[in-house]
């Protein structure tokens, strides 16, 4: 699902002058066909493991480091399994802009009362 959203956002963002054109996606490194998935995405512009046969726009760039991925971002899109949300939010909380906002595409619910990444 993450690659589908990255493809759509990466394509649509090019139509607007008010947004940064680079769409950063954080990838859990996997070896696919003997190569690193991040390298495949950045060189072939395709996620051959999770979205084979669909080219990603050239402005979609895969990163390994979640902190580097969110650096300078105004909008964060979370497309991750629910069990990772707390760990990722804790990792990025001191690196996210105060004006940034997040959109969640989580597939399940994680109930944490009064939880904030600030």
Coordinates of C-alpha atoms in Angstrom, one line a residue:
X1 CA 0.0 0.0 0.0
X2 CA 2.9 2.4 0.7
X3 CA 4.2 2.2 -2.8
X4 CA 0.8 2.8 -4.3
X5 CA 0.4 6.0 -2.1
X6 CA 4.0 7.1 -3.0
X7 CA 3.3 6.6 -6.7
X8 CA 0.1 8.7 -6.5
X9 CA 1.5 11.4 -4.3
X10 CA 4.7 11.5 -6.4
X11 CA 2.8 12.0 -9.6
X12 CA 0.2 14.5 -8.2
X13 CA 2.8 16.7 -6.4
X14 CA 4.4 17.6 -9.7
X15 CA 1.3 19.5 -10.7
X16 CA 1.8 22.0 -7.9
X17 CA 4.4 24.7 -7.4
X18 CA 3.8 25.1 -3.6
X19 CA 5.3 21.7 -2.6
X20 CA 8.7 20.2 -2.5
X21 CA 9.0 17.8 -5.4
X22 CA 10.9 15.0 -3.7
X23 CA 8.8 12.4 -2.0
X24 CA 10.8 10.5 0.6
X25 CA 9.8 7.0 1.6
X26 CA 11.4 5.0 4.4
X27 CA 12.1 1.5 3.4
X28 CA 12.9 -1.5 5.6
X29 CA 15.9 -2.9 3.8
X30 CA 15.4 -6.2 2.2
X31 CA 17.4 -8.2 -0.3
X32 CA 15.3 -8.9 -3.4
X33 CA 16.8 -10.8 -6.3
X34 CA 20.2 -10.4 -4.7
X35 CA 20.0 -6.6 -4.5
X36 CA 19.0 -4.1 -1.8
X37 CA 15.4 -3.0 -2.2
X38 CA 16.3 0.7 -1.7
X39 CA 18.8 0.6 -4.5
X40 CA 16.3 -1.1 -6.8
X41 CA 13.6 1.6 -6.0
X42 CA 16.1 4.5 -6.5
X43 CA 17.7 3.1 -9.7
X44 CA 14.8 1.3 -11.4
X45 CA 12.0 3.4 -9.9
X46 CA 10.0 0.3 -9.1
X47 CA 9.3 -1.6 -5.9
X48 CA 9.7 -5.1 -7.5
X49 CA 8.8 -6.9 -4.3
X50 CA 5.6 -5.1 -3.2
X51 CA 4.4 -3.4 -6.4
X52 CA 6.0 -5.2 -9.3
X53 CA 5.2 -3.9 -12.8
X54 CA 4.4 -0.4 -11.7
X55 CA 7.0 2.4 -12.2
X56 CA 7.4 4.9 -9.4
X57 CA 7.9 8.6 -10.4
X58 CA 11.5 9.7 -10.4
X59 CA 10.8 12.1 -7.5
X60 CA 10.0 9.2 -5.2
X61 CA 13.2 8.5 -3.3
X62 CA 13.8 5.5 -0.9
X63 CA 15.7 6.1 2.4
X64 CA 16.7 3.7 5.1
X65 CA 16.9 6.1 8.0
X66 CA 13.5 7.2 9.3
X67 CA 15.0 10.4 10.8
X68 CA 16.5 11.4 7.4
X69 CA 13.3 10.6 5.7
X70 CA 11.2 13.0 7.8
X71 CA 13.9 15.7 7.9
X72 CA 12.4 19.1 6.8
X73 CA 9.0 17.5 6.0
X74 CA 5.8 19.5 6.5
X75 CA 3.5 16.5 5.9
X76 CA 4.1 13.0 7.1
X77 CA 2.2 10.0 5.7
X78 CA 2.2 6.9 7.8
X79 CA 1.7 3.7 5.9
X80 CA 3.0 1.2 8.3
X81 CA 1.8 -1.8 10.4
X82 CA 0.2 -0.5 13.6
X83 CA 2.8 -2.3 15.8
X84 CA 5.6 0.0 14.6
X85 CA 3.9 3.4 15.1
X86 CA 5.0 4.0 18.6
X87 CA 8.6 3.1 18.0
X88 CA 8.7 5.2 14.8
X89 CA 7.1 8.2 16.5
X90 CA 9.5 8.0 19.4
X91 CA 12.4 7.9 16.9
X92 CA 11.3 11.0 14.9
X93 CA 9.7 13.1 17.6
X94 CA 12.6 15.4 18.1
X95 CA 13.3 15.7 14.4
X96 CA 9.9 16.7 13.1
X97 CA 9.0 20.4 12.5
X98 CA 6.6 21.9 14.9
X99 CA 4.3 22.9 12.0
X100 CA 4.3 19.4 10.5
X101 CA 1.1 17.3 10.4
X102 CA 0.6 13.6 9.8
X103 CA -1.9 11.5 7.9
X104 CA -2.3 7.9 8.9
X105 CA -3.0 5.0 6.6
X106 CA -2.7 2.4 9.3
X107 CA -4.6 -0.8 8.9
X108 CA -5.4 -1.3 12.5
X109 CA -5.9 0.7 15.7
X110 CA -3.4 1.3 18.5
X111 CA -5.0 2.7 21.6
X112 CA -2.6 5.0 23.5
X113 CA -4.3 7.6 25.5
X114 CA -3.0 11.2 25.4
X115 CA -0.1 10.1 23.1
X116 CA 1.7 12.8 21.2
X117 CA 4.9 12.8 19.2
X118 CA 5.9 16.1 20.7

